[in-house]
CSV table of C-alpha atoms in Angstrom, one decimal:
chain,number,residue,atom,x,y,z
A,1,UNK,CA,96.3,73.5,77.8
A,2,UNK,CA,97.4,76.8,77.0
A,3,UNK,CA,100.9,77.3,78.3
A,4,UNK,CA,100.7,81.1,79.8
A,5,UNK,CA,102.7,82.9,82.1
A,6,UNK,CA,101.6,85.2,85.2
A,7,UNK,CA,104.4,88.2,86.4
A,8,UNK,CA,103.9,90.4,90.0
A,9,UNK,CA,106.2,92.4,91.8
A,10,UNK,CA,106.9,95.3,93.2
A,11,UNK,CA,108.5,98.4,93.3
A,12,UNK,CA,109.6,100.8,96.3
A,13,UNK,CA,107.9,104.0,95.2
A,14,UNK,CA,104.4,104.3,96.5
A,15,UNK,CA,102.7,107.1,98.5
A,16,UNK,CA,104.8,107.2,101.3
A,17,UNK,CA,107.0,109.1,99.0
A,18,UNK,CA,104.6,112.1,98.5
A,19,UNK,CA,105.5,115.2,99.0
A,20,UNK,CA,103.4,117.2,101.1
A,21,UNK,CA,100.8,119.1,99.4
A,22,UNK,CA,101.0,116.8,96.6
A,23,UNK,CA,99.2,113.6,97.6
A,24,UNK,CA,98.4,110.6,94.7
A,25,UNK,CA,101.6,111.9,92.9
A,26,UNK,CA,103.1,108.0,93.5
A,27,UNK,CA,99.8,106.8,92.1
A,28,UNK,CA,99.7,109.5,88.6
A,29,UNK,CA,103.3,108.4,88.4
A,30,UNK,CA,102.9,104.7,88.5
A,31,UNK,CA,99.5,105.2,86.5
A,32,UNK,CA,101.5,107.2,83.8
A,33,UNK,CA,104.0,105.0,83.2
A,34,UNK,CA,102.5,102.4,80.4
A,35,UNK,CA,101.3,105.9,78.8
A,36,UNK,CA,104.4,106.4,76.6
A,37,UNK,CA,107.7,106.3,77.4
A,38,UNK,CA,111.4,107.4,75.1
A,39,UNK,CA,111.2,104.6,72.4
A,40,UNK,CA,107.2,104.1,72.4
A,41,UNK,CA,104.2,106.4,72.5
A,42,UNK,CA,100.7,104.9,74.1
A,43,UNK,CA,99.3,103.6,70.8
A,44,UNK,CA,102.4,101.4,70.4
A,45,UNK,CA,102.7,100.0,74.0
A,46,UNK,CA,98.8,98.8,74.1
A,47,UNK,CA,99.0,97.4,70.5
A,48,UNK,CA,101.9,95.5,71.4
A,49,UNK,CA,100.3,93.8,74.2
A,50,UNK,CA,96.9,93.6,72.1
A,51,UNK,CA,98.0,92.1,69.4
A,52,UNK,CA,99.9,89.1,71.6
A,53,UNK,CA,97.1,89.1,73.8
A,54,UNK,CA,98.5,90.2,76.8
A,55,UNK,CA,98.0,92.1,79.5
A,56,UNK,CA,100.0,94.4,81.9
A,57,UNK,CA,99.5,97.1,84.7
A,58,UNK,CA,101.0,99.3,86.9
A,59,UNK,CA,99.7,101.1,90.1
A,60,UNK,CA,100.8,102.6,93.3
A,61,UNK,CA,99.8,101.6,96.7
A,62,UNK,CA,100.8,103.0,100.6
A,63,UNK,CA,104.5,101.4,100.6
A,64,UNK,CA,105.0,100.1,96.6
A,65,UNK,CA,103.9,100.8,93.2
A,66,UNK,CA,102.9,97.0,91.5
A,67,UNK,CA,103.0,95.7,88.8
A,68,UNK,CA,100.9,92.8,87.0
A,69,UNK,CA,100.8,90.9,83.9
A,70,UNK,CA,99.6,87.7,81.8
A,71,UNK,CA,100.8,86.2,78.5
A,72,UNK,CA,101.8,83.3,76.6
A,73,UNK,CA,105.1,81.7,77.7
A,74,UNK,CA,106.0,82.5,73.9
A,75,UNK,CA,105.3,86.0,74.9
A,76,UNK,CA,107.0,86.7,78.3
A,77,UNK,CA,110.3,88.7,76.5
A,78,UNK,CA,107.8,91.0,75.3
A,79,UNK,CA,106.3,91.6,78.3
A,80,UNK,CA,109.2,91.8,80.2
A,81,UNK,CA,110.8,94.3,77.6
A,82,UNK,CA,107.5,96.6,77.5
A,83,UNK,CA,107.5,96.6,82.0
A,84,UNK,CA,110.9,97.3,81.6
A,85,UNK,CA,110.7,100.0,79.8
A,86,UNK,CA,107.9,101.6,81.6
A,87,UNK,CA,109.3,101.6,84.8
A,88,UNK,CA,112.8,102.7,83.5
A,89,UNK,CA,112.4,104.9,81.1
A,90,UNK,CA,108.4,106.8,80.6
A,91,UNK,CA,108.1,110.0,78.9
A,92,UNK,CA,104.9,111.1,80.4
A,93,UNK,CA,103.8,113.2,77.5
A,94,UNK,CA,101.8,115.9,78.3
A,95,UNK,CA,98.2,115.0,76.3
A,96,UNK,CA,98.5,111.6,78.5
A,97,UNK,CA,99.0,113.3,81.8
A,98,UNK,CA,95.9,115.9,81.3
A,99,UNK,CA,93.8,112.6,79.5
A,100,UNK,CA,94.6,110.5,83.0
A,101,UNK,CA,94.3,114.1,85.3
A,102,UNK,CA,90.5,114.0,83.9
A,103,UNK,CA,89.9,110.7,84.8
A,104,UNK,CA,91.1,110.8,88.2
A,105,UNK,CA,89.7,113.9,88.7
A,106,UNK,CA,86.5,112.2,87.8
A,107,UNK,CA,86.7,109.3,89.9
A,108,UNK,CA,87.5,111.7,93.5
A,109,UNK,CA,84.6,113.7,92.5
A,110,UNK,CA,82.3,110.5,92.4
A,111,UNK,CA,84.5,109.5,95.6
A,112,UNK,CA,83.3,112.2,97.7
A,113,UNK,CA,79.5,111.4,97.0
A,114,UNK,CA,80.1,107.6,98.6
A,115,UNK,CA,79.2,107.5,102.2
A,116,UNK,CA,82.0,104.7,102.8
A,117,UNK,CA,84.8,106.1,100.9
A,118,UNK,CA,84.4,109.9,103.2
A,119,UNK,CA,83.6,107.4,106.2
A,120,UNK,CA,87.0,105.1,105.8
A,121,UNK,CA,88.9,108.8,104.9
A,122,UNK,CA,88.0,110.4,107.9
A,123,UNK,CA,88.4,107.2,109.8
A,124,UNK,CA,92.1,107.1,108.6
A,125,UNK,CA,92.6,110.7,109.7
A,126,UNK,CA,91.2,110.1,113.4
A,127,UNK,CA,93.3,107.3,113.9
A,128,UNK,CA,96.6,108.0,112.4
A,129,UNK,CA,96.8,111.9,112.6
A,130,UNK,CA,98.3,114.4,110.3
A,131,UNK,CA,101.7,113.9,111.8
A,132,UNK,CA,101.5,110.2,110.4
A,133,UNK,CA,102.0,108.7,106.4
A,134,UNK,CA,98.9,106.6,106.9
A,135,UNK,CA,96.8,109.7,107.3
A,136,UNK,CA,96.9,111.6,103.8
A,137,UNK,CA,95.1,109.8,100.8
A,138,UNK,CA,97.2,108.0,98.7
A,139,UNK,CA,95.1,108.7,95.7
A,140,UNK,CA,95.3,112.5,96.3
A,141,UNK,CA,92.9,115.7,96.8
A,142,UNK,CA,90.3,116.7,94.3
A,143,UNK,CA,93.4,120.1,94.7
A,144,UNK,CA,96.5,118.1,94.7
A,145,UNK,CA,95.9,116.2,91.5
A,146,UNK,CA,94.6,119.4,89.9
A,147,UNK,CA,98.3,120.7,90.9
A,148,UNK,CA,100.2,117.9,89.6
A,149,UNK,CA,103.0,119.0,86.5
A,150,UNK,CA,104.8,117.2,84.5
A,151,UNK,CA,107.9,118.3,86.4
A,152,UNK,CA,106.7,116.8,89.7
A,153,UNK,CA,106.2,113.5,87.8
A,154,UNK,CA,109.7,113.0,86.3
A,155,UNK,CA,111.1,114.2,89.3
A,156,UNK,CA,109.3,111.2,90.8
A,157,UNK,CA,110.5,109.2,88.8
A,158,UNK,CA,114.0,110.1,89.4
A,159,UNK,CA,113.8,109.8,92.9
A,160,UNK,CA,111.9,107.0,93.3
A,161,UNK,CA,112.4,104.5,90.8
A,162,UNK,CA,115.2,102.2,91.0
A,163,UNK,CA,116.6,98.5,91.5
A,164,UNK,CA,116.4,98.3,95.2
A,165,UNK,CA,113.5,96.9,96.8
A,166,UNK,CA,112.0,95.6,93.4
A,167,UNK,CA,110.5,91.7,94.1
A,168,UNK,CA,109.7,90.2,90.6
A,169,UNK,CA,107.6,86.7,90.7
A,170,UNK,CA,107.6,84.5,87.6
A,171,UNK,CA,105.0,81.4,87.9
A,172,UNK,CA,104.3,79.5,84.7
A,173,UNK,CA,105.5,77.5,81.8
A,174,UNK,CA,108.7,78.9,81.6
A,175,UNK,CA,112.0,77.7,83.5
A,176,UNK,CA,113.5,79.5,86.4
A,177,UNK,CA,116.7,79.9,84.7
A,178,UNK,CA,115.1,81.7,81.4
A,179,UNK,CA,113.4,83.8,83.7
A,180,UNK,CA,116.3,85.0,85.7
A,181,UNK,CA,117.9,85.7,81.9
A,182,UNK,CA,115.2,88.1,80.6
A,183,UNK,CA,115.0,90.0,84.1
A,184,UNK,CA,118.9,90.3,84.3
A,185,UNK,CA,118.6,91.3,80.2
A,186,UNK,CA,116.7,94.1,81.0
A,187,UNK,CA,117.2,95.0,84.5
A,188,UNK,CA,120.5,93.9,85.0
A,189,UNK,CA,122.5,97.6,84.7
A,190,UNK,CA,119.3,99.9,86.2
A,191,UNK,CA,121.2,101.5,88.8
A,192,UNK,CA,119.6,104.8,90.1
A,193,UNK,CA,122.3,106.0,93.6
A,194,UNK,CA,120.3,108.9,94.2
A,195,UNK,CA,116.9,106.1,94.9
A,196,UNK,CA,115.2,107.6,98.1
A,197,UNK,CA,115.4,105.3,101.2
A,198,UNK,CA,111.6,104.1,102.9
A,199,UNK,CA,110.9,106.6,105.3
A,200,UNK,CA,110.8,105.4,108.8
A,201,UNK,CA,107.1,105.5,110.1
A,202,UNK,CA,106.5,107.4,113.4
A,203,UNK,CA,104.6,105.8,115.7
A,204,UNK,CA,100.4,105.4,116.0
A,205,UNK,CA,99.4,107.8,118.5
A,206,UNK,CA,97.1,106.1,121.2
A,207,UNK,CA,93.8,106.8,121.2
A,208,UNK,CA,92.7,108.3,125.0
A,209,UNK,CA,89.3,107.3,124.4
A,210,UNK,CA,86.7,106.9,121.9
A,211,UNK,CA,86.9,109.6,118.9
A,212,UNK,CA,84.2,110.7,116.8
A,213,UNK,CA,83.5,112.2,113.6
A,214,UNK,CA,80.7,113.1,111.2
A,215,UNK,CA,80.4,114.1,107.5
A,216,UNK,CA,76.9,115.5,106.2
A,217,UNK,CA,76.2,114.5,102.2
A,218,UNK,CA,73.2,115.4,101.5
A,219,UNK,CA,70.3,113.8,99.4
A,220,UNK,CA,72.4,110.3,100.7
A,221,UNK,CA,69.4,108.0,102.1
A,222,UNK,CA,71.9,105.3,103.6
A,223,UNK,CA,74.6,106.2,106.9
A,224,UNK,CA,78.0,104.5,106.8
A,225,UNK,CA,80.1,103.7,109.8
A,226,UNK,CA,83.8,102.6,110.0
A,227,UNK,CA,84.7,101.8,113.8
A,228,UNK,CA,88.5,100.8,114.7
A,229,UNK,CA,91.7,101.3,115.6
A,230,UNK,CA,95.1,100.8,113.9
A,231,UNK,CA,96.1,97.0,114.0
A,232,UNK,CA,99.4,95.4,113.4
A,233,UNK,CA,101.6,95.0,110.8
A,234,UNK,CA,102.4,91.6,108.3
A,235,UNK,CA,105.5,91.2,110.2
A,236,UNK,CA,104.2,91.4,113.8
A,237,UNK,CA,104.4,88.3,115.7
A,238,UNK,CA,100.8,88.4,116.7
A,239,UNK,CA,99.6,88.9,113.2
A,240,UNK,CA,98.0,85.4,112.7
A,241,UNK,CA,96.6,85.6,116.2
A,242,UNK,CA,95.0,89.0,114.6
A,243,UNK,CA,94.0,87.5,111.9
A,244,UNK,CA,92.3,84.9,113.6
A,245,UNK,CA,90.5,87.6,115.9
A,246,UNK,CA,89.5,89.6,113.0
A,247,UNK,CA,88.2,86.3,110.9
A,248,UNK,CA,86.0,85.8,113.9
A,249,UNK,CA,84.3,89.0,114.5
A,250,UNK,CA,83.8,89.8,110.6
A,251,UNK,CA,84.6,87.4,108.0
A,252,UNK,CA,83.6,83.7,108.7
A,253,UNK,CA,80.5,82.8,107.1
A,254,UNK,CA,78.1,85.3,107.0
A,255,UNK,CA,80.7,88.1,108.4
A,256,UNK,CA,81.6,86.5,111.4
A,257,UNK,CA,80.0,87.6,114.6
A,258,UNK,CA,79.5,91.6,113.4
A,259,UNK,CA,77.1,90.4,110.6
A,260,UNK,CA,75.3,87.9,113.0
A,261,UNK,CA,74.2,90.2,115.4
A,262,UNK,CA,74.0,93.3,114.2
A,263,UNK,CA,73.0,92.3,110.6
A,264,UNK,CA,71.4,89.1,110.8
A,265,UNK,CA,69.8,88.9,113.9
A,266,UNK,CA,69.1,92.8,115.6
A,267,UNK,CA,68.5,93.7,111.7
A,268,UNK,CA,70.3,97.2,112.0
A,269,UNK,CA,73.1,97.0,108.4
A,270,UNK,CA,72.3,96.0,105.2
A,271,UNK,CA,76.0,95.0,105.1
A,272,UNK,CA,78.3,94.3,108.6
A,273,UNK,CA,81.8,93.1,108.5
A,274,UNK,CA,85.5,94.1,109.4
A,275,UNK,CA,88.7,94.0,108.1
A,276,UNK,CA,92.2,93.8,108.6
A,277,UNK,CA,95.2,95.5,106.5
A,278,UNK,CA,97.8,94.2,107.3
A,279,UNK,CA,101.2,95.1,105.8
A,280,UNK,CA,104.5,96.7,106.2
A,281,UNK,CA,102.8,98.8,109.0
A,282,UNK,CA,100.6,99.3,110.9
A,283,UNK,CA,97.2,99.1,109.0
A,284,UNK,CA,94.2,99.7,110.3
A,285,UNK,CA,91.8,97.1,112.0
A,286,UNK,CA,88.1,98.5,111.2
A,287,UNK,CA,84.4,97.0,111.2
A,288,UNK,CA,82.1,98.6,108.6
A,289,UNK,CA,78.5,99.2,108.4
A,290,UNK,CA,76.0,100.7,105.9
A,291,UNK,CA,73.1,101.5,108.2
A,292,UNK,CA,69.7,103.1,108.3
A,293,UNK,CA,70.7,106.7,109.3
A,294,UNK,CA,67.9,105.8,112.3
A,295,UNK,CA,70.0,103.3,113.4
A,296,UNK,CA,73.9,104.6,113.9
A,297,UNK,CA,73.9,105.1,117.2
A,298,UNK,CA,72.5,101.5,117.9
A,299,UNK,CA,74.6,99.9,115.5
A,300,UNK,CA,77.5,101.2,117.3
A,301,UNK,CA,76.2,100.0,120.3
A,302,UNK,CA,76.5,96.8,119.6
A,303,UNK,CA,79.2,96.7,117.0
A,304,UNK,CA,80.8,98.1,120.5
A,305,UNK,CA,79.4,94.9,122.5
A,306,UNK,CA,81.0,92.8,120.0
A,307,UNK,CA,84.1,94.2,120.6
A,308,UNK,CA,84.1,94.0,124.2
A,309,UNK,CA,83.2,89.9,123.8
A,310,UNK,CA,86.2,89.0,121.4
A,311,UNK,CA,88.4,91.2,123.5
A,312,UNK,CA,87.9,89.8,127.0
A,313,UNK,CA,86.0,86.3,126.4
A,314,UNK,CA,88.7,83.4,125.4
A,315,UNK,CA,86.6,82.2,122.0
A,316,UNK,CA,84.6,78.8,122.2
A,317,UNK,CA,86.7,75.6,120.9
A,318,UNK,CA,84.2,75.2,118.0
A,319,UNK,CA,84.6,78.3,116.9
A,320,UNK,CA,88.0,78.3,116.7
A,321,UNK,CA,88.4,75.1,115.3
A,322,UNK,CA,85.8,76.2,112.5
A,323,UNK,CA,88.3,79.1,111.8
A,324,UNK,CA,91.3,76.9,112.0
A,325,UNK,CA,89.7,75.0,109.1
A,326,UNK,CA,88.4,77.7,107.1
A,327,UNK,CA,92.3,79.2,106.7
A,328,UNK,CA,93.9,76.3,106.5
A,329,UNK,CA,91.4,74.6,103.7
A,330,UNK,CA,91.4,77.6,102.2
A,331,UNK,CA,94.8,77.6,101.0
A,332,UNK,CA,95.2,74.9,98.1
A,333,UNK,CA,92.3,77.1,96.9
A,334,UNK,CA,94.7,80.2,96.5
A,335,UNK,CA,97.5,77.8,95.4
A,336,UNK,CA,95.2,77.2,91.8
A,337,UNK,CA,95.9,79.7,89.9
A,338,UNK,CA,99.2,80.8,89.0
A,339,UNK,CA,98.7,84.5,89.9
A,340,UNK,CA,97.5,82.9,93.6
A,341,UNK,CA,101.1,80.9,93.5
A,342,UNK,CA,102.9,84.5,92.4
A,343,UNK,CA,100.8,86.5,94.8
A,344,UNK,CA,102.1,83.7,97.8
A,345,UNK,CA,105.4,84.2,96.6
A,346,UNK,CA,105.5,87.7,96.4
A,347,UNK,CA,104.2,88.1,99.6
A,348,UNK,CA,106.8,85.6,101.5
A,349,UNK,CA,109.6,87.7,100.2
A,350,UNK,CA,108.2,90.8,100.8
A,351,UNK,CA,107.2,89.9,104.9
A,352,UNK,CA,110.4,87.6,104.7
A,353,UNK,CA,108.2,84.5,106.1
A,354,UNK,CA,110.7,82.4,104.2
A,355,UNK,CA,110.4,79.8,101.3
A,356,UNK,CA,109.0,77.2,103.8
A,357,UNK,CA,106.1,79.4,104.5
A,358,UNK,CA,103.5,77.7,102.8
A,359,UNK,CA,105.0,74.0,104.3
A,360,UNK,CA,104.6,75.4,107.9
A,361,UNK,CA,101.4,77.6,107.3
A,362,UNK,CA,99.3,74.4,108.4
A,363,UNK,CA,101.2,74.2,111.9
A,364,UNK,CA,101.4,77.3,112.9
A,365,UNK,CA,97.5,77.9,112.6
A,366,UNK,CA,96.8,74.7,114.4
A,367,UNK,CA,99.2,76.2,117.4
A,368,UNK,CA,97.2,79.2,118.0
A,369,UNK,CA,95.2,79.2,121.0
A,370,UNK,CA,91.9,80.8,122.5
A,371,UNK,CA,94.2,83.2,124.8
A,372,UNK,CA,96.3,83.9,122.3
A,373,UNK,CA,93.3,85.3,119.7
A,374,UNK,CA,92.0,87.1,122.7
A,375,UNK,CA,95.2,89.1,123.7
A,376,UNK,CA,95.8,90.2,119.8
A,377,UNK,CA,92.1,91.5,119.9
A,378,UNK,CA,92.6,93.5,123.3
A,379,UNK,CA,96.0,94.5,122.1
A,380,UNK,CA,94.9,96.2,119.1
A,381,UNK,CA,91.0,97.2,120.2
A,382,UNK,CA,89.6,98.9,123.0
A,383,UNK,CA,85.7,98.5,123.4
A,384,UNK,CA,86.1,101.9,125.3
A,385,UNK,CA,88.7,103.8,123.0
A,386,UNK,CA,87.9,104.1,119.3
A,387,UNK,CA,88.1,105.7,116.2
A,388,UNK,CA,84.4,106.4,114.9
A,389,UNK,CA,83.7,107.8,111.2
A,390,UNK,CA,79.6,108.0,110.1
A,391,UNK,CA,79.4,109.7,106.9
A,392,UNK,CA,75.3,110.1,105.1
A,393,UNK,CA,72.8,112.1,105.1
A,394,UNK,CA,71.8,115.1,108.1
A,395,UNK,CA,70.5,112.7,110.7
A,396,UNK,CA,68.5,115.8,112.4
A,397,UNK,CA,67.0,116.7,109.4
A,398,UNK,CA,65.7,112.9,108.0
A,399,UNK,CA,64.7,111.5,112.1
């Protein structure tokens, strides 16, 4: 067996530290960073980890930019060294920044041609409002990124980057205490005072009753829909009940009870599910549907029915056994690889669930109750006040 070693963390500096006016500046930043830096240009950097055979990336998300990597155990100082000095000290030369500006560029452009991308962005900005983080892209503007310097990079950087809040998970054939050695060799004296504290999210406003918006892309033949509300956070104590919920009406099996009815039996979506963020805040709780543009209105109809069951009917004790099963037996399955075991780990210490977490996961599944799924779902969605985003083709013009 080959004895390799897996590395995810995190760092606070993602895109709740955008300026405004210059939304996806976390993500350039943390995308820029393996690009060059003082003591190695780009060439350098990705022979390094070529010729070892490793590999190692940096983006930025809502809260963190992240980092992940693979080598061989015989390998890990390298890696260590290169991530540390990516995140400590990058040059962002300026052919690099216009090369990566291009590509993102690119990718928005292509962006704004997807039905469920414009759907889940406008979806965003009717539920969290402009007042709110959560409501500008985190990957930026087709106009921000264009605006983007150098300058506002470094500055970044400076800001941004620093010791505090960084979560670094090891899992592999390495011991702990060599570990701890090479991260306190090359992290050890980062200090940066000035490091920018986590702005304090305001709160979601409620929604008075259901809200609705459409965006036209023509010569589109399929309609997509993204129906919901904000949910709660990781750290809520209802999350698992949430969880549960949301497992229910869009994930178990064939996509839960959204992708029975409305896909499988009424025939309306080619695809029917929801999902559930999650994380340090309040993400949002959506169900998703690529439809017929013929059949929105029904779709939502009884996306909307579905709804109003899993908020006010307690869920049948097969059904929420079935579930039980599903997330507890689905575990050790996650537990296989090692970046499973780092991504557990990174997680526990970022929602603070504790080093027993995985020990009382089990039990505190088992303990959820009918009740209890059903007053998460009503305390997050309202069958009567929603957020509603359909993004495809001029309805008027192809009925």
């Amino acid at each position: 067996e080959v004895a390799s070693v897996v590395v995810q963390g995190v760092l606070d500096a993602g895109s709740l530290y955008d300026e405004p006016g210059q939304d996806g500046l976390a993500s350039f930043a943390a995308t820029m960073l393996l690009r060059g830096t003082e003591t190695r240009d780009f060439q350098t950097i990705h022979e390094l980890l070529e010729s070892s055979g490793a590999a190692l990336g940096l983006s930025a998300g809502l809260h963190h930019a992240g980092f992940g990597g693979r080598s061989l155990a015989e390998d890990l100082p390298l890696l260590v060294e290169l991530l540390a000095d990516a995140v400590r000290r990058p040059s962002f030369p300026d052919e690099q920044i216009e090369r990566l500006r291009g590509q993102l560029v690119t990718a928005l452009k292509i962006r704004e041609q997807d039905t469920r991308y414009v759907a889940g962005r406008i979806f965003r900005e009717l539920v969290y409002g402009d007042a709110h983080p959560y409501y500008r892209p985190s990957d930026g503007t087709l106009e921000t990124v264009a605006g983007i310097t150098r300058d506002h990079l470094a500055d970044f950087h400076r800001r941004c980057f620093g010791p505090r809040g960084m979560v670094v998970a090891v899992v592999g054939a390495i011991r702990a205490d060599a570990v701890c050695q090479l991260v306190e060799q090359h992290f050890g004296d980062w200090a940066n005072p000035g490091q920018r504290l986590p702005p304090e999210l305001p709160p979601v406003p409620a929604l008075a009753g259901t809200v609705r918006r459409e965006a036209v892309l023509p010569g589109k033949s399929q309609a997509d829909i993204v129906l919901g509300a904000s949910g709660p956070s990781r750290l809520a104590e209802d999350w698992q009940a949430a969880n549960m919920a949301n497992h229910i009406l869009g994930v178990f099996g064939m996509y839960g009870r959204v992708g029975a009815q409305v896909r499988e039996k009424l025939g309306l979506a080619y695809y029917s599910f929801s999902r559930l963020d999650g994380g340090l805040g309040p993400g949002p709780w959506r169900i998703i549907a690529g439809v017929n543009p013929a059949n929105v209105e029904e779709t939502v109809q009884a996306v909307a029915a579905e709804l109003r069951r899993i908020t006010q009917e307690p869920v049948a004790e097969g059904e929420l056994a079935d579930s039980k099963a599903n997330f507890i037996g689905r575990l050790p399955l996650q537990l296989e690889s090692s970046e499973g075991v780092a991504g557990s780990i990174l997680s526990m210490e970022l929602y603070g669930l504790g080093l027993d977490y995985l020990q009382r996961y089990a039990q505190e599944i088992e303990a959820l109750t009918a009740d209890q799924v059903r007053e998460a779902a009503r305390h997050y969605l309202d069958p009567d006040a929603f957020a509603l985003a359909v993004a495809g083709p001029d309805r008027a013009a192809v009925q």
